[in-house]
Amino acid sequence: MHFKLALLAKPGHVALMRHADAPGTGDPAGFRIGDCATQRNLGERGREQARRLGEEFRRRAIPVSLVLTSQWCRARDTARVAFGQVPQEVEAFNSFFNTPDRREAQTTAAQRFLASWRGPGVLVVTTHQVNITA
């Protein structure tokens, strides 16, 4: 794990993370949100990473109250496998890898959303590398 899980023991924190391993880079030409067959998806390694992530949260009794994700299947599947629930999709966490003109507006919206979280429990967000870097 690349972050300090101990910090998440206290309510009101946010775990912002990239989706688990999905082989490749970006998405295939013509991909469509809502159609996983057209997207780059989790591989077996990614599914195992997501399972281990969820196990670690449960082992440490981290109180996950809400799970949010981008609309991309690999982010949604990471959250679903890790936390055993259908996450809530939030457009502000969608990848802008192929649409860099959306970076500023989406980053601002995501930052506002994250800054408003007060709990109870921990907010988990699965998103994309470009979003986290921004």
mmCIF file of C-alpha atoms in Angstrom:
data_model
loop_
_atom_site.group_PDB
_atom_site.id
_atom_site.type_symbol
_atom_site.label_atom_id
_atom_site.label_comp_id
_atom_site.label_asym_id
_atom_site.label_seq_id
_atom_site.Cartn_x
_atom_site.Cartn_y
_atom_site.Cartn_z
ATOM 1 C CA MET A 1 0.000 0.000 0.000
ATOM 2 C CA HIS A 2 1.365 3.402 -0.949
ATOM 3 C CA PHE A 3 -0.484 5.391 1.663
ATOM 4 C CA LYS A 4 -0.724 5.300 5.411
ATOM 5 C CA LEU A 5 -3.828 3.343 6.270
ATOM 6 C CA ALA A 6 -3.477 4.261 9.943
ATOM 7 C CA LEU A 7 -4.540 7.816 9.059
ATOM 8 C CA LEU A 8 -7.883 6.461 7.871
ATOM 9 C CA ALA A 9 -8.826 5.105 11.276
ATOM 10 C CA LYS A 10 -10.317 8.487 12.142
ATOM 11 C CA PRO A 11 -13.615 9.507 10.558
ATOM 12 C CA GLY A 12 -13.672 12.388 8.128
ATOM 13 C CA HIS A 13 -10.680 11.314 6.040
ATOM 14 C CA VAL A 14 -10.572 10.647 2.307
ATOM 15 C CA ALA A 15 -8.792 7.777 0.551
ATOM 16 C CA LEU A 16 -8.158 9.011 -2.997
ATOM 17 C CA MET A 17 -6.714 6.255 -5.141
ATOM 18 C CA ARG A 18 -6.022 5.205 -8.679
ATOM 19 C CA HIS A 19 -7.877 2.203 -10.017
ATOM 20 C CA ALA A 20 -6.106 -1.157 -9.764
ATOM 21 C CA ASP A 21 -3.960 -2.556 -12.573
ATOM 22 C CA ALA A 22 -5.559 -2.381 -16.002
ATOM 23 C CA PRO A 23 -3.038 -3.406 -18.666
ATOM 24 C CA GLY A 24 -2.219 -0.761 -21.244
ATOM 25 C CA THR A 25 -2.442 3.016 -21.367
ATOM 26 C CA GLY A 26 -5.440 5.243 -21.988
ATOM 27 C CA ASP A 27 -8.490 3.771 -23.696
ATOM 28 C CA PRO A 28 -9.018 2.240 -27.135
ATOM 29 C CA ALA A 29 -10.262 4.526 -29.893
ATOM 30 C CA GLY A 30 -14.041 4.743 -29.801
ATOM 31 C CA PHE A 31 -14.445 3.632 -26.189
ATOM 32 C CA ARG A 32 -17.779 4.432 -24.566
ATOM 33 C CA ILE A 33 -18.609 5.112 -20.930
ATOM 34 C CA GLY A 34 -21.073 2.482 -19.803
ATOM 35 C CA ASP A 35 -19.753 -0.142 -22.236
ATOM 36 C CA CYS A 36 -16.949 -2.049 -20.548
ATOM 37 C CA ALA A 37 -16.289 -4.079 -23.703
ATOM 38 C CA THR A 38 -14.942 -0.894 -25.338
ATOM 39 C CA GLN A 39 -12.661 0.121 -22.448
ATOM 40 C CA ARG A 40 -9.363 -0.902 -20.904
ATOM 41 C CA ASN A 41 -10.396 -3.049 -17.955
ATOM 42 C CA LEU A 42 -8.880 -4.629 -14.868
ATOM 43 C CA GLY A 43 -6.724 -7.649 -15.478
ATOM 44 C CA GLU A 44 -6.391 -10.536 -13.052
ATOM 45 C CA ARG A 45 -3.563 -8.672 -11.283
ATOM 46 C CA GLY A 46 -5.859 -5.653 -10.871
ATOM 47 C CA ARG A 47 -8.702 -7.753 -9.484
ATOM 48 C CA GLU A 48 -6.277 -9.296 -6.972
ATOM 49 C CA GLN A 49 -4.989 -5.829 -5.994
ATOM 50 C CA ALA A 50 -8.560 -4.667 -5.396
ATOM 51 C CA ARG A 51 -9.354 -7.759 -3.304
ATOM 52 C CA ARG A 52 -6.241 -7.200 -1.164
ATOM 53 C CA LEU A 53 -7.072 -3.515 -0.747
ATOM 54 C CA GLY A 54 -10.539 -4.311 0.564
ATOM 55 C CA GLU A 55 -9.161 -7.002 2.867
ATOM 56 C CA GLU A 56 -6.669 -4.528 4.319
ATOM 57 C CA PHE A 57 -9.380 -1.956 4.994
ATOM 58 C CA ARG A 58 -11.497 -4.625 6.722
ATOM 59 C CA ARG A 59 -8.545 -6.028 8.693
ATOM 60 C CA ARG A 60 -7.814 -2.561 10.038
ATOM 61 C CA ALA A 61 -11.515 -1.859 10.677
ATOM 62 C CA ILE A 62 -11.398 1.314 8.596
ATOM 63 C CA PRO A 63 -14.952 2.704 8.637
ATOM 64 C CA VAL A 64 -15.812 3.211 4.949
ATOM 65 C CA SER A 65 -19.015 5.227 4.735
ATOM 66 C CA LEU A 66 -19.126 6.153 1.069
ATOM 67 C CA VAL A 67 -17.414 4.835 -2.064
ATOM 68 C CA LEU A 68 -17.256 7.081 -5.129
ATOM 69 C CA THR A 69 -15.724 6.397 -8.502
ATOM 70 C CA SER A 70 -15.322 7.700 -11.987
ATOM 71 C CA GLN A 71 -17.663 6.288 -14.622
ATOM 72 C CA TRP A 72 -14.851 4.201 -16.167
ATOM 73 C CA CYS A 73 -15.303 0.455 -15.670
ATOM 74 C CA ARG A 74 -11.792 -0.110 -14.293
ATOM 75 C CA ALA A 75 -12.312 2.456 -11.526
ATOM 76 C CA ARG A 76 -15.824 1.246 -10.769
ATOM 77 C CA ASP A 77 -14.707 -2.407 -10.713
ATOM 78 C CA THR A 78 -11.782 -1.622 -8.394
ATOM 79 C CA ALA A 79 -14.200 -0.092 -5.894
ATOM 80 C CA ARG A 80 -16.790 -2.853 -6.270
ATOM 81 C CA VAL A 81 -14.279 -5.685 -5.800
ATOM 82 C CA ALA A 82 -12.506 -3.966 -2.899
ATOM 83 C CA PHE A 83 -15.518 -2.787 -0.935
ATOM 84 C CA GLY A 84 -18.287 -5.155 -1.990
ATOM 85 C CA GLN A 85 -20.733 -2.483 -2.997
ATOM 86 C CA VAL A 86 -21.784 -0.674 -6.125
ATOM 87 C CA PRO A 87 -20.000 2.675 -5.894
ATOM 88 C CA GLN A 88 -21.607 5.993 -6.703
ATOM 89 C CA GLU A 89 -20.314 7.413 -9.998
ATOM 90 C CA VAL A 90 -19.222 11.058 -9.946
ATOM 91 C CA GLU A 91 -18.298 12.746 -13.232
ATOM 92 C CA ALA A 92 -15.712 15.002 -11.552
ATOM 93 C CA PHE A 93 -13.556 11.889 -11.049
ATOM 94 C CA ASN A 94 -13.698 10.799 -14.713
ATOM 95 C CA SER A 95 -10.405 10.558 -16.557
ATOM 96 C CA PHE A 96 -9.444 13.509 -18.736
ATOM 97 C CA PHE A 97 -6.453 11.700 -20.262
ATOM 98 C CA ASN A 98 -7.881 12.146 -23.779
ATOM 99 C CA THR A 99 -9.589 15.482 -23.037
ATOM 100 C CA PRO A 100 -6.965 17.674 -21.315
ATOM 101 C CA ASP A 101 -9.151 20.763 -21.807
ATOM 102 C CA ARG A 102 -11.386 19.358 -19.038
ATOM 103 C CA ARG A 103 -8.538 19.179 -16.508
ATOM 104 C CA GLU A 104 -9.082 22.492 -14.735
ATOM 105 C CA ALA A 105 -12.874 22.292 -14.389
ATOM 106 C CA GLN A 106 -12.878 18.654 -13.284
ATOM 107 C CA THR A 107 -10.002 19.148 -10.847
ATOM 108 C CA THR A 108 -11.736 22.125 -9.269
ATOM 109 C CA ALA A 109 -15.003 20.181 -8.949
ATOM 110 C CA ALA A 110 -13.207 17.161 -7.464
ATOM 111 C CA GLN A 111 -11.261 19.304 -4.991
ATOM 112 C CA ARG A 112 -14.458 20.997 -3.805
ATOM 113 C CA PHE A 113 -16.153 17.657 -3.377
ATOM 114 C CA LEU A 114 -13.241 16.185 -1.412
ATOM 115 C CA ALA A 115 -12.820 19.283 0.754
ATOM 116 C CA SER A 116 -16.475 19.126 1.787
ATOM 117 C CA TRP A 117 -16.254 15.582 3.210
ATOM 118 C CA ARG A 118 -16.661 15.509 6.976
ATOM 119 C CA GLY A 119 -17.796 11.934 7.502
ATOM 120 C CA PRO A 120 -19.053 10.044 9.225
ATOM 121 C CA GLY A 121 -16.399 7.494 8.411
ATOM 122 C CA VAL A 122 -14.032 7.501 5.475
ATOM 123 C CA LEU A 123 -14.772 8.513 1.908
ATOM 124 C CA VAL A 124 -13.083 6.260 -0.680
ATOM 125 C CA VAL A 125 -12.648 7.562 -4.230
ATOM 126 C CA THR A 126 -11.272 5.486 -7.100
ATOM 127 C CA THR A 127 -10.182 7.585 -10.032
ATOM 128 C CA HIS A 128 -7.285 7.856 -12.489
ATOM 129 C CA GLN A 129 -3.625 8.822 -12.390
ATOM 130 C CA VAL A 130 -4.170 12.040 -14.357
ATOM 131 C CA ASN A 131 -6.821 13.171 -11.864
ATOM 132 C CA ILE A 132 -4.670 12.453 -8.832
ATOM 133 C CA THR A 133 -1.630 14.158 -10.345
ATOM 134 C CA ALA A 134 -3.701 17.254 -11.160
#
